[in-house]
CSV table of C-alpha atoms in Angstrom, one decimal:
chain,number,residue,atom,x,y,z
A,396,MET,CA,-44.4,60.0,-87.2
A,397,LYS,CA,-46.2,57.4,-85.3
A,398,LYS,CA,-42.0,56.9,-84.5
A,399,ILE,CA,-41.1,60.3,-83.6
A,400,LEU,CA,-43.8,59.5,-80.3
A,401,ALA,CA,-43.1,56.4,-79.5
A,402,LEU,CA,-39.6,57.2,-78.8
A,403,ILE,CA,-40.4,60.4,-77.1
A,404,ALA,CA,-42.9,57.7,-74.9
A,405,LEU,CA,-39.9,55.6,-74.3
A,406,SER,CA,-38.3,59.1,-73.6
A,407,ILE,CA,-40.2,59.6,-70.2
A,408,THR,CA,-39.7,56.3,-69.0
A,409,THR,CA,-35.8,57.6,-69.2
A,410,SER,CA,-36.4,60.8,-67.6
A,411,LEU,CA,-35.4,60.4,-63.9
A,412,ALA,CA,-31.5,60.0,-65.3
A,413,SER,CA,-31.7,63.2,-66.9
A,414,LEU,CA,-32.2,65.2,-64.1
A,415,ASN,CA,-29.0,65.5,-63.9
A,416,ALA,CA,-27.7,68.2,-64.2
A,417,LEU,CA,-23.7,67.7,-64.4
A,418,ALA,CA,-21.2,66.1,-66.1
A,419,HIS,CA,-22.5,65.2,-70.0
A,420,GLY,CA,-21.1,62.3,-72.5
A,421,PRO,CA,-18.0,63.5,-74.1
A,422,SER,CA,-19.4,63.4,-78.1
A,423,PRO,CA,-22.0,66.4,-79.3
A,424,LEU,CA,-24.0,64.7,-81.6
A,425,LYS,CA,-24.7,67.8,-84.7
A,426,VAL,CA,-27.9,67.3,-86.8
A,427,ASP,CA,-28.2,69.2,-89.4
A,428,LYS,CA,-30.8,69.4,-92.2
A,429,SER,CA,-32.1,71.4,-94.3
A,430,ILE,CA,-35.2,72.1,-96.8
A,431,THR,CA,-36.7,73.9,-99.3
A,432,ILE,CA,-39.4,75.3,-99.5
A,433,LYS,CA,-41.9,76.9,-102.9
A,434,ALA,CA,-42.5,80.5,-100.7
A,435,GLU,CA,-40.5,84.0,-100.2
A,436,PRO,CA,-37.9,83.8,-97.5
A,437,ALA,CA,-40.3,87.0,-95.2
A,438,LYS,CA,-43.0,84.3,-95.6
A,439,VAL,CA,-40.9,81.4,-94.3
A,440,TRP,CA,-39.5,83.6,-91.3
A,441,ALA,CA,-42.1,84.8,-90.3
A,442,LEU,CA,-43.2,81.4,-89.2
A,443,ILE,CA,-40.5,80.2,-87.9
A,444,LYS,CA,-39.7,83.7,-85.4
A,445,ASP,CA,-42.8,83.4,-83.8
A,446,PHE,CA,-41.3,81.4,-80.5
A,447,GLY,CA,-44.7,81.1,-79.1
A,448,ASN,CA,-46.7,79.0,-81.7
A,449,MET,CA,-44.3,76.5,-83.4
A,450,GLN,CA,-47.8,74.1,-83.7
A,451,LYS,CA,-48.6,76.1,-85.6
A,452,TRP,CA,-45.6,74.0,-88.2
A,453,HIS,CA,-44.2,70.8,-85.9
A,454,PRO,CA,-47.3,68.2,-86.4
A,455,ALA,CA,-46.0,67.0,-83.2
A,456,ILE,CA,-46.5,69.8,-81.1
A,457,THR,CA,-50.5,70.6,-79.6
A,458,ASN,CA,-49.6,73.4,-78.0
A,459,THR,CA,-46.9,76.2,-77.8
A,460,LYS,CA,-47.5,78.7,-74.7
A,461,LEU,CA,-44.8,81.8,-74.3
A,462,GLU,CA,-43.0,82.8,-71.0
A,463,LYS,CA,-41.5,85.7,-69.8
A,464,LYS,CA,-39.1,85.3,-66.9
A,465,GLY,CA,-37.8,88.8,-66.9
A,466,GLU,CA,-35.6,89.8,-69.4
A,467,ASP,CA,-35.7,85.7,-71.5
A,468,THR,CA,-38.1,84.4,-72.5
A,469,PHE,CA,-39.3,80.7,-72.2
A,470,ARG,CA,-42.2,78.4,-74.7
A,471,THR,CA,-42.9,75.4,-73.2
A,472,LEU,CA,-44.3,73.0,-75.8
A,473,THR,CA,-46.8,70.3,-75.4
A,474,LEU,CA,-46.3,67.2,-77.6
A,475,LYS,CA,-49.5,64.6,-78.5
A,476,ASP,CA,-47.9,62.4,-76.2
A,477,GLY,CA,-48.6,64.8,-73.2
A,478,GLY,CA,-44.8,64.8,-72.5
A,479,THR,CA,-43.3,69.3,-73.0
A,480,ILE,CA,-40.1,70.6,-73.6
A,481,VAL,CA,-39.5,73.3,-72.4
A,482,GLU,CA,-37.6,75.7,-75.0
A,483,LYS,CA,-35.2,79.5,-74.3
A,484,LEU,CA,-34.7,81.5,-76.9
A,485,ARG,CA,-31.5,82.5,-77.3
A,486,GLY,CA,-32.2,85.3,-79.7
A,487,ALA,CA,-33.7,85.6,-83.1
A,488,ASP,CA,-32.2,87.9,-86.1
A,489,ASP,CA,-34.6,89.1,-88.8
A,490,ASN,CA,-31.6,90.5,-91.0
A,491,ASP,CA,-29.2,86.9,-91.2
A,492,MET,CA,-34.0,85.4,-89.9
A,493,LYS,CA,-31.7,83.2,-88.2
A,494,ILE,CA,-33.3,82.4,-84.8
A,495,ARG,CA,-30.7,80.4,-81.4
A,496,TYR,CA,-32.4,79.1,-78.5
A,497,GLU,CA,-31.6,75.6,-76.1
A,498,ILE,CA,-34.0,73.7,-74.0
A,499,THR,CA,-34.0,73.1,-70.7
A,500,SER,CA,-36.0,70.7,-69.4
A,501,SER,CA,-37.8,68.3,-71.1
A,502,GLN,CA,-38.5,64.0,-71.2
A,503,LEU,CA,-36.6,63.4,-74.8
A,504,PRO,CA,-33.3,60.8,-73.9
A,505,LEU,CA,-30.7,64.0,-74.4
A,506,THR,CA,-29.4,66.4,-73.0
A,507,ASP,CA,-27.1,70.1,-73.7
A,508,TYR,CA,-29.6,70.8,-77.1
A,509,ASN,CA,-29.4,73.8,-78.0
A,510,SER,CA,-30.5,74.4,-81.8
A,511,PHE,CA,-30.7,77.6,-84.4
A,512,MET,CA,-32.6,77.6,-87.5
A,513,VAL,CA,-32.0,80.1,-90.2
A,514,VAL,CA,-33.4,81.6,-93.0
A,515,THR,CA,-31.5,81.9,-96.6
A,516,LYS,CA,-33.5,83.1,-100.2
A,517,GLY,CA,-33.1,80.0,-102.3
A,518,ALA,CA,-31.9,79.2,-106.3
A,519,LYS,CA,-34.9,80.4,-107.9
A,520,PRO,CA,-36.9,83.5,-107.4
A,521,GLY,CA,-40.1,82.7,-105.1
A,522,GLU,CA,-37.6,79.3,-102.9
A,523,THR,CA,-35.7,79.9,-99.7
A,524,ASN,CA,-34.0,77.7,-98.3
A,525,VAL,CA,-34.3,76.3,-94.2
A,526,GLN,CA,-31.3,74.9,-92.2
A,527,TRP,CA,-31.9,73.5,-89.4
A,528,VAL,CA,-29.0,72.6,-86.9
A,529,GLY,CA,-29.1,70.7,-83.4
A,530,ARG,CA,-26.4,70.4,-80.7
A,531,PHE,CA,-26.9,68.0,-77.5
A,532,TYR,CA,-24.9,65.0,-76.2
A,533,ARG,CA,-26.8,60.9,-75.1
A,534,LEU,CA,-28.4,60.8,-71.6
A,535,TYR,CA,-25.2,57.7,-70.5
A,536,LYS,CA,-22.8,59.8,-68.8
A,537,LEU,CA,-20.5,57.8,-67.2
A,538,ASN,CA,-17.9,55.1,-69.2
A,539,PRO,CA,-18.9,52.1,-71.1
A,540,PRO,CA,-21.1,50.1,-71.2
A,541,ILE,CA,-23.4,52.0,-72.6
A,542,PRO,CA,-27.5,51.0,-71.4
A,543,ALA,CA,-29.9,50.7,-74.4
A,544,GLY,CA,-31.6,53.7,-74.9
A,545,GLN,CA,-29.4,56.3,-73.0
A,546,ASP,CA,-27.1,56.2,-76.3
A,547,ASP,CA,-26.1,58.5,-78.7
A,548,GLU,CA,-28.3,56.4,-82.0
A,549,THR,CA,-30.9,57.0,-79.5
A,550,ALA,CA,-31.0,60.5,-79.0
A,551,LEU,CA,-30.3,60.8,-82.6
A,552,ASN,CA,-32.8,59.1,-83.7
A,553,VAL,CA,-35.5,60.6,-80.8
A,554,ILE,CA,-34.4,64.5,-83.1
A,555,ASN,CA,-33.9,63.1,-86.6
A,556,GLY,CA,-37.5,62.8,-86.2
A,557,ILE,CA,-38.4,65.6,-84.4
A,558,PHE,CA,-35.9,67.3,-87.6
A,559,ASP,CA,-37.4,65.7,-90.4
A,560,SER,CA,-40.9,65.7,-89.1
A,561,GLY,CA,-41.0,69.8,-88.3
A,562,LEU,CA,-39.3,70.4,-91.4
A,563,ASP,CA,-42.0,68.5,-93.6
A,564,GLY,CA,-44.7,70.5,-91.8
A,565,LEU,CA,-42.8,73.8,-92.2
A,566,GLN,CA,-42.9,73.0,-95.4
A,567,LYS,CA,-46.6,72.3,-95.6
A,568,ALA,CA,-47.2,75.2,-93.6
A,569,ALA,CA,-46.0,77.7,-95.5
A,570,GLU,CA,-46.3,76.7,-98.9
A,571,SER,CA,-50.4,76.4,-98.1
A,572,SER,CA,-52.2,79.6,-99.5
A,573,LYS,CA,-52.9,80.9,-96.6
B,524,MET,CA,36.5,65.0,-126.6
B,525,ASN,CA,33.4,64.8,-125.4
B,526,PRO,CA,32.7,68.5,-124.6
B,527,PHE,CA,29.0,67.0,-122.5
B,528,LYS,CA,31.4,66.0,-120.2
B,529,ARG,CA,32.5,68.8,-118.8
B,530,ILE,CA,29.2,70.7,-119.1
B,531,THR,CA,27.0,68.1,-117.0
B,532,PRO,CA,27.9,68.3,-113.8
B,533,LEU,CA,28.2,72.0,-113.9
B,534,ILE,CA,24.3,71.6,-114.8
B,535,SER,CA,23.8,69.1,-111.7
B,536,PHE,CA,25.7,71.2,-109.8
B,537,THR,CA,23.3,73.6,-110.7
B,538,LEU,CA,20.2,71.6,-110.9
B,539,LEU,CA,20.6,70.8,-106.7
B,540,ALA,CA,21.8,74.8,-105.8
B,541,PHE,CA,19.1,75.6,-107.2
B,542,THR,CA,16.4,73.4,-105.5
B,543,ALA,CA,18.4,73.8,-102.3
B,544,CYS,CA,17.4,77.4,-102.9
B,545,SER,CA,14.1,76.2,-103.5
B,546,VAL,CA,14.2,74.4,-100.5
B,547,HIS,CA,15.0,77.2,-97.7
B,548,SER,CA,12.9,79.8,-100.2
B,549,GLY,CA,10.9,82.0,-97.2
B,550,ASP,CA,13.4,80.4,-93.9
B,551,ILE,CA,10.9,78.2,-93.2
B,552,GLN,CA,9.5,75.2,-93.3
B,553,PRO,CA,6.1,74.7,-93.4
B,554,SER,CA,3.9,74.1,-89.8
B,555,TYR,CA,1.1,71.7,-89.9
B,556,ALA,CA,-2.0,72.0,-87.8
B,557,TYR,CA,-3.7,68.9,-87.1
B,558,ILE,CA,-7.3,69.2,-86.9
B,559,THR,CA,-9.1,66.1,-84.9
B,560,ASN,CA,-12.8,65.8,-87.1
B,561,GLN,CA,-14.5,64.1,-84.6
B,562,GLY,CA,-17.7,62.5,-86.8
B,563,ASP,CA,-15.7,60.9,-89.9
B,564,HIS,CA,-12.4,59.7,-87.7
B,565,THR,CA,-10.7,61.8,-89.2
B,566,VAL,CA,-7.1,64.0,-89.3
B,567,SER,CA,-7.6,66.1,-91.5
B,568,VAL,CA,-3.2,68.0,-91.5
B,569,ILE,CA,-3.0,71.8,-92.6
B,570,ASP,CA,-0.4,73.2,-94.1
B,571,THR,CA,-0.4,76.5,-92.5
B,572,ARG,CA,2.2,77.8,-94.9
B,573,HIS,CA,-0.5,77.8,-98.0
B,574,HIS,CA,-3.4,77.4,-95.7
B,575,GLN,CA,-4.9,73.8,-97.0
B,576,VAL,CA,-4.9,70.6,-96.1
B,577,THR,CA,-2.0,68.6,-97.1
B,578,HIS,CA,-3.6,65.0,-95.9
B,579,THR,CA,-6.5,63.5,-94.7
B,580,ILE,CA,-5.6,60.5,-91.9
B,581,GLN,CA,-8.3,58.0,-91.5
B,582,THR,CA,-7.8,57.1,-87.6
B,583,GLY,CA,-9.5,55.1,-84.5
B,584,LYS,CA,-13.3,56.3,-83.9
B,585,ALA,CA,-14.0,59.7,-82.5
B,586,PRO,CA,-10.4,61.5,-82.6
B,587,VAL,CA,-10.9,64.6,-80.1
B,588,GLY,CA,-7.5,65.6,-77.9
B,589,VAL,CA,-4.4,66.8,-79.9
B,590,ALA,CA,-1.2,67.1,-78.2
B,591,VAL,CA,2.5,67.8,-80.8
B,592,SER,CA,6.6,67.1,-80.6
B,593,ALA,CA,8.0,69.2,-82.9
B,594,LYS,CA,11.3,67.0,-81.2
B,595,LEU,CA,10.2,63.3,-81.3
B,596,LYS,CA,7.6,64.5,-84.9
B,597,ARG,CA,4.3,63.0,-83.3
B,598,ALA,CA,1.6,64.1,-83.1
B,599,TYR,CA,-0.7,62.4,-80.3
B,600,ILE,CA,-4.4,62.3,-80.9
B,601,THR,CA,-7.3,60.7,-78.2
B,602,HIS,CA,-9.7,58.6,-79.1
B,603,VAL,CA,-12.6,59.2,-76.5
B,604,GLU,CA,-15.3,56.9,-77.7
B,605,GLY,CA,-12.1,54.7,-79.5
B,606,GLN,CA,-10.6,54.6,-75.4
B,607,GLY,CA,-7.6,54.9,-76.5
B,608,VAL,CA,-4.7,57.7,-78.4
B,609,SER,CA,-3.2,57.5,-81.9
B,610,ILE,CA,0.4,58.4,-82.6
B,611,ILE,CA,0.8,60.3,-86.0
B,612,ASP,CA,4.2,60.1,-88.0
B,613,SER,CA,4.1,63.8,-88.9
B,614,THR,CA,7.0,63.1,-91.3
B,615,GLN,CA,5.0,60.5,-93.4
B,616,HIS,CA,1.3,61.3,-92.2
B,617,THR,CA,0.5,57.7,-91.3
B,618,ILE,CA,-0.5,56.6,-87.2
B,619,ILE,CA,2.3,54.7,-86.8
B,620,ASP,CA,1.4,53.3,-82.7
B,621,PHE,CA,-2.1,53.1,-81.1
B,622,ILE,CA,-2.2,53.6,-76.9
B,623,LYS,CA,-4.4,51.7,-75.1
B,624,VAL,CA,-6.5,53.2,-72.4
B,625,HIS,CA,-9.0,51.8,-70.1
B,626,GLY,CA,-11.4,55.4,-70.0
B,627,SER,CA,-12.6,58.4,-71.5
B,628,PRO,CA,-9.8,60.1,-72.5
B,629,VAL,CA,-10.1,63.7,-74.4
B,630,GLY,CA,-7.5,66.6,-72.7
B,631,ILE,CA,-3.8,65.5,-73.9
B,632,ALA,CA,-0.5,67.6,-73.4
B,633,LEU,CA,2.9,66.4,-73.7
B,634,THR,CA,5.7,68.4,-71.6
B,635,PRO,CA,7.7,70.9,-73.6
B,636,ASP,CA,10.9,67.9,-73.8
B,637,SER,CA,9.4,65.6,-75.2
B,638,THR,CA,9.5,62.9,-72.9
B,639,ILE,CA,6.2,62.5,-70.9
B,640,LEU,CA,2.2,62.4,-72.4
B,641,PHE,CA,-0.5,63.5,-70.6
B,642,VAL,CA,-3.8,62.3,-70.1
B,643,ALA,CA,-7.0,62.9,-68.9
B,644,ASP,CA,-9.8,60.4,-68.9
B,645,TRP,CA,-12.9,62.4,-68.3
B,646,PHE,CA,-15.4,60.1,-66.2
B,647,ASP,CA,-12.6,58.5,-63.9
B,648,ASN,CA,-11.0,62.1,-62.5
B,649,ARG,CA,-7.7,60.7,-63.0
B,650,ILE,CA,-5.1,62.0,-65.6
B,651,MET,CA,-2.0,59.0,-66.8
B,652,ALA,CA,1.0,59.6,-67.7
B,653,ILE,CA,2.6,57.8,-70.7
B,654,ASP,CA,6.5,57.6,-71.2
B,655,THR,CA,7.0,58.7,-74.6
B,656,ALA,CA,10.3,56.9,-75.5
B,657,THR,CA,8.5,53.0,-75.0
B,658,HIS,CA,4.7,54.5,-75.0
B,659,ASN,CA,3.6,52.8,-71.1
B,660,THR,CA,1.6,54.4,-68.6
B,661,ILE,CA,4.0,55.4,-66.0
B,662,HIS,CA,1.3,56.7,-63.4
B,663,GLU,CA,-2.0,57.3,-62.5
B,664,ILE,CA,-3.7,60.1,-60.7
B,665,LYS,CA,-6.9,60.3,-59.4
B,666,VAL,CA,-7.5,64.2,-59.5
B,667,GLY,CA,-10.9,66.3,-59.5
B,668,ASN,CA,-14.4,65.2,-61.5
B,669,ALA,CA,-14.1,65.8,-65.5
B,670,PRO,CA,-10.4,66.5,-65.4
B,671,ALA,CA,-10.5,68.1,-69.0
B,672,GLY,CA,-8.1,70.8,-70.8
B,673,LEU,CA,-4.2,70.0,-69.4
B,674,VAL,CA,-1.2,72.9,-69.8
B,675,ILE,CA,2.7,71.4,-68.5
B,676,SER,CA,4.6,75.2,-67.9
B,677,PRO,CA,7.2,75.5,-69.8
B,678,ASP,CA,10.0,74.7,-67.1
B,679,ASN,CA,8.6,70.9,-67.4
B,680,LYS,CA,7.3,70.7,-63.4
B,681,LYS,CA,4.0,71.5,-63.3
B,682,LEU,CA,1.0,70.0,-64.9
B,683,TYR,CA,-2.5,72.2,-64.6
B,684,VAL,CA,-5.2,70.4,-65.1
B,685,ALA,CA,-9.1,71.7,-65.5
B,686,ASN,CA,-11.3,69.7,-63.7
B,687,ARG,CA,-14.7,71.0,-64.7
B,688,ASP,CA,-17.0,69.7,-62.7
B,689,ALA,CA,-15.5,70.4,-60.0
B,690,ASP,CA,-14.9,74.0,-60.8
B,691,GLU,CA,-10.9,74.0,-59.8
B,692,ILE,CA,-7.7,74.3,-61.3
B,693,ALA,CA,-5.5,71.2,-59.7
B,694,GLU,CA,-2.1,72.0,-60.0
B,695,ILE,CA,0.3,68.7,-59.8
B,696,GLU,CA,4.0,68.1,-59.5
B,697,ILE,CA,5.3,66.4,-62.4
B,698,ALA,CA,8.0,65.3,-60.8
B,699,SER,CA,6.3,63.9,-56.9
B,700,MET,CA,2.9,63.2,-59.2
B,701,THR,CA,0.6,65.1,-57.2
B,702,ILE,CA,-1.7,67.4,-56.4
B,703,LYS,CA,0.1,70.4,-54.7
B,704,GLN,CA,-3.0,73.1,-55.0
B,705,ARG,CA,-6.7,73.0,-56.1
B,706,ILE,CA,-6.9,76.4,-57.2
B,707,LYS,CA,-10.9,77.6,-58.0
B,708,VAL,CA,-11.4,79.0,-60.9
B,709,GLY,CA,-16.0,80.1,-62.5
B,710,LYS,CA,-18.0,77.2,-63.5
B,711,HIS,CA,-16.7,74.1,-65.8
B,712,PRO,CA,-14.0,74.9,-66.4
B,713,PHE,CA,-12.7,72.9,-69.8
B,714,GLY,CA,-9.6,75.4,-72.5
B,715,LEU,CA,-7.0,76.0,-70.0
B,716,ALA,CA,-3.9,78.9,-71.6
B,717,LEU,CA,-0.8,78.8,-71.0
B,718,SER,CA,1.3,82.5,-71.1
B,719,HIS,CA,5.0,81.9,-72.7
B,720,HIS,CA,6.8,83.3,-69.7
B,721,GLY,CA,4.7,80.4,-67.6
B,722,LYS,CA,3.1,83.2,-65.9
B,723,LEU,CA,-0.4,83.9,-66.6
B,724,ILE,CA,-3.1,80.4,-66.8
B,725,ALA,CA,-6.4,80.7,-68.3
B,726,SER,CA,-9.6,79.2,-67.3
B,727,VAL,CA,-12.5,78.5,-69.5
B,728,ASN,CA,-14.9,79.0,-67.6
B,729,VAL,CA,-18.1,76.8,-69.3
B,730,GLN,CA,-21.8,77.5,-68.0
B,731,GLU,CA,-20.3,80.7,-66.4
B,732,ASP,CA,-19.0,82.5,-70.1
B,733,SER,CA,-16.1,83.9,-68.5
B,734,ILE,CA,-11.9,83.3,-68.3
B,735,SER,CA,-10.7,83.0,-65.1
B,736,LEU,CA,-6.9,84.9,-65.7
B,737,ILE,CA,-4.3,84.0,-63.1
B,738,ASP,CA,-1.2,84.8,-61.3
B,739,ILE,CA,1.0,81.5,-61.4
B,740,ASN,CA,3.0,83.8,-58.5
B,741,THR,CA,0.2,85.6,-56.3
B,742,LEU,CA,-2.3,83.8,-57.0
B,743,GLN,CA,-4.1,86.6,-57.9
B,744,GLN,CA,-7.7,86.3,-60.3
B,745,ASP,CA,-9.7,88.0,-62.6
B,746,LYS,CA,-12.3,87.2,-64.2
B,747,ILE,CA,-13.3,89.1,-67.2
B,748,LYS,CA,-17.1,88.2,-69.5
B,749,THR,CA,-16.5,86.5,-73.1
B,750,GLY,CA,-18.9,85.6,-74.7
B,751,TYR,CA,-21.4,82.5,-74.7
B,752,HIS,CA,-20.5,78.8,-73.6
B,753,PRO,CA,-17.0,79.5,-74.1
B,754,TYR,CA,-14.7,76.9,-74.3
B,755,CYS,CA,-11.1,76.7,-76.0
B,756,ALA,CA,-7.5,79.4,-75.3
B,757,ALA,CA,-4.7,80.8,-76.9
B,758,PHE,CA,-2.2,83.1,-76.0
B,759,ASN,CA,-0.9,85.4,-78.6
B,760,SER,CA,2.7,85.1,-79.3
B,761,ASP,CA,3.3,88.3,-77.4
B,762,ASP,CA,1.0,87.1,-74.6
B,763,LYS,CA,-0.3,90.8,-74.9
B,764,THR,CA,-4.2,89.6,-76.3
B,765,LEU,CA,-5.3,86.1,-75.2
B,766,PHE,CA,-8.2,84.5,-78.2
B,767,VAL,CA,-10.8,82.7,-76.8
B,768,THR,CA,-13.5,80.7,-78.9
B,769,ASN,CA,-17.3,81.0,-77.9
B,770,THR,CA,-19.2,78.0,-78.6
B,771,GLN,CA,-22.6,79.0,-78.6
B,772,ASP,CA,-22.0,82.6,-80.1
B,773,ASP,CA,-19.6,81.5,-83.2
B,774,SER,CA,-17.5,84.2,-82.0
B,775,VAL,CA,-13.3,84.3,-80.6
B,776,SER,CA,-13.2,86.7,-78.1
B,777,VAL,CA,-9.5,88.6,-78.2
B,778,VAL,CA,-9.8,89.5,-74.8
B,779,ASP,CA,-6.4,92.6,-73.4
B,780,VAL,CA,-4.7,90.7,-71.0
B,781,THR,CA,-3.2,93.9,-69.3
B,782,GLN,CA,-6.9,95.7,-69.5
B,783,LYS,CA,-8.5,92.5,-68.2
B,784,LYS,CA,-11.8,92.8,-70.9
B,785,VAL,CA,-12.8,92.0,-74.2
B,786,ILE,CA,-11.4,94.0,-76.5
B,787,GLN,CA,-12.7,92.5,-79.8
B,788,THR,CA,-15.1,89.6,-81.0
B,789,ILE,CA,-14.8,88.2,-84.5
B,790,ASN,CA,-17.1,86.4,-86.0
B,791,VAL,CA,-16.1,82.9,-87.4
B,792,GLY,CA,-17.8,79.5,-88.0
B,793,ASN,CA,-19.8,78.2,-86.4
B,794,THR,CA,-19.5,76.2,-83.1
B,795,PRO,CA,-16.4,77.4,-82.8
B,796,GLU,CA,-14.3,74.6,-80.0
B,797,GLY,CA,-10.6,74.2,-80.1
B,798,ILE,CA,-7.9,76.7,-81.1
B,799,SER,CA,-3.5,77.6,-82.1
B,800,ILE,CA,-1.9,80.0,-82.8
B,801,ASP,CA,1.5,79.6,-85.5
B,802,HIS,CA,3.7,82.1,-84.2
B,803,ALA,CA,5.7,81.8,-87.4
B,804,ASN,CA,2.6,82.8,-89.7
B,805,ASN,CA,1.0,84.9,-86.5
B,806,SER,CA,-2.3,82.5,-87.3
B,807,ALA,CA,-3.9,81.8,-85.6
B,808,TYR,CA,-6.3,78.2,-86.4
B,809,VAL,CA,-10.0,77.4,-85.3
B,810,ALA,CA,-11.7,74.7,-85.7
B,811,ASN,CA,-15.4,74.7,-86.3
B,812,TRP,CA,-17.4,71.9,-84.8
B,813,GLY,CA,-20.9,73.0,-86.8
B,814,SER,CA,-20.0,73.9,-89.7
B,815,ASN,CA,-16.4,71.3,-90.4
B,816,ASN,CA,-13.9,73.7,-91.5
B,817,VAL,CA,-11.7,76.6,-89.6
B,818,SER,CA,-10.9,79.8,-89.6
B,819,VAL,CA,-7.5,81.8,-89.6
B,820,ILE,CA,-7.4,84.8,-87.9
B,821,ASN,CA,-4.4,87.2,-88.6
B,822,THR,CA,-3.0,87.5,-84.3
B,823,LYS,CA,-2.4,91.1,-85.8
B,824,THR,CA,-5.5,92.5,-87.1
B,825,PHE,CA,-7.7,90.2,-85.6
B,826,GLN,CA,-9.0,89.6,-89.8
B,827,VAL,CA,-10.7,86.3,-90.8
B,828,ILE,CA,-8.0,85.9,-93.3
B,829,THR,CA,-9.3,82.6,-95.0
B,830,THR,CA,-12.0,79.1,-93.9
B,831,ILE,CA,-10.2,76.1,-94.7
B,832,LYS,CA,-12.7,72.9,-95.5
B,833,THR,CA,-11.9,70.1,-92.9
B,834,GLY,CA,-14.1,67.4,-91.6
B,835,ASP,CA,-17.2,66.1,-90.1
B,836,LYS,CA,-17.5,68.6,-86.2
B,837,SER,CA,-13.6,69.5,-86.2
B,838,ARG,CA,-12.5,70.0,-82.4
B,839,ALA,CA,-8.7,69.6,-82.1
B,840,PHE,CA,-9.1,70.0,-78.6
B,841,GLY,CA,-5.0,71.0,-77.2
B,842,GLN,CA,-1.8,72.8,-79.0
B,843,PHE,CA,-2.6,71.4,-82.6
B,844,ILE,CA,0.4,73.1,-84.3
B,845,LEU,CA,3.3,71.2,-85.4
B,846,GLN,CA,6.3,73.5,-85.9
B,847,PRO,CA,9.6,73.1,-86.8
B,848,PRO,CA,12.5,74.7,-84.2
B,849,SER,CA,13.2,76.9,-86.8
B,850,ASN,CA,10.6,78.5,-87.2
B,851,SER,CA,10.3,80.1,-83.6
B,852,PRO,CA,9.3,83.5,-83.0
B,853,PRO,CA,12.8,85.9,-83.1
C-alpha cells in the first residue's frame, strides 16, 4: 500500500511528459490478475459495476465522483495522496458481468491505459472468480536509452500495486456480512 | 535359391510408393503461421492443416512484426525492443541470423519477389531497405511520423507506409527509393492491407475507429466505421470482403468491399491484433494479445472454427502465413 502511494507520488513529478497525446511506446504492457472470493457472483458484480463508488472497495481511493458528459460516463478517482485519475466507462454488461473502462487523464507514469474486470462463478457454490486486466504503455516514447521512472518496470509496478491492493480490498468488501 | 531375394525389392518399392502417396495426400504441403509472442520472446509456429502449434522458437527480445518468403524459405521477425530482425529457416524452424537495426523496428514487409526486405523504425521515422541476399541495409528513406504498417504492390514497384502520427500513407517508388505521394487517411493509421489485384488499399485508423478504403488509381477514398480501436486488416481471397481486428472490442469486423459497410462482427479472443489469411484452407488467423491465443475464422462462413493456444502477448503484425507456391488458390 505504501509502495503504491510512493509510486503514485513519484509519478506526479513526471506528469508533464504524459500530456503528449501522440505516439506511445511500441510494446503494450499487460497486467492480468485473478482472485477467488467467498461471496455470490451477484454481490461481487454489484460492487464492481457501481462505477461511481470505487472507494467502497479500493483502499487507495478516498473519493469517486461520477459525471455524465452527453452519452459518456466518467469518474474522477481521488487517491489518498491527493492525486486524481479520470476514467471513462466503456460499458458494463450484466449478462457477461464484465465492465470496461479507460483512463482519460492521470498522473500515473503510463499512457493509453484501458482495462476490463470480469466476474464468473467459482468452482464451488458461493464462490466467485474475478479477473482484472489492464493494457497500457510506458511513459517514454522515444528510442533507448529509456530514462528511469518512465520505463516498463515503473509502469508495471504501479498497476501491479493498484490491482493487488484493489483485489484484496474487493475480497474484504465482498466477504464482509454487509 | 532364396525366394525373398525377389520379394524384398518389391516390398521396398511398395513402401516407397505408399510413402510418396501419403506425402501428397490432400494435395497440399503444410502452410505455417508465424505468431510472435511479445511477452515471452517466442514465435509459435502453427501448422495450418491441423491447427496445431508444431514448434515454439525462442527469439530475441519482444518479437512483433512478421514477413515470410516461401521462395527463400524464411520468416523475418522484428524486435522492437531488441533492435533487430531475426531470420528463421522455415524448413528447420530455427533462427539462422540476426540483423542489427539501430532503432525500434515494428513494421516489416518483403517485396513479392523476395529481393528486398523493408523495415519501419517506429521512433526515427525512417524505412530501411535490406537486401535479402546479403542482409545489408541498402537504403534508408525518411518518411512521416511513427511509420507502422507496410505493404508492397504485387508488381514489386511500390511500397506503402502507414505513418501513424501523420495520419497519412506514404507511397514510395522502390526503384528510386523516393516518396511519390502522401495520401491523407483517418486518424492514426496502423495496419495496412492491399487487395490481391493491387488496386485497393485499406488503412486501419486506430483512433478514429474506421478504415479508409482507397482506390490506388483514382485515389477515391471511402471511410467505413469499424469496432473500437481497430488495428490490422486482411483482404479475403476473392477481395470482396476485408477482415478488420478491433483490439478493444475483442472482435473482427467483416467489411463488404462493394457495399462499403460492416456486414458481420465476429467475437474472438481478447485484444486481437495481427490477422493473416491462409487462402488454401479459407482460414483467417487472428493473434489475440490479451488472451495469448489465435482465433481461426472460416473466411466463407465467418465462424470461429477453433482457438489455438500460443504464447504471452501474441501480436503477429504483418503477413505471417507462409504458403508454399503449390498451394496458391486457383
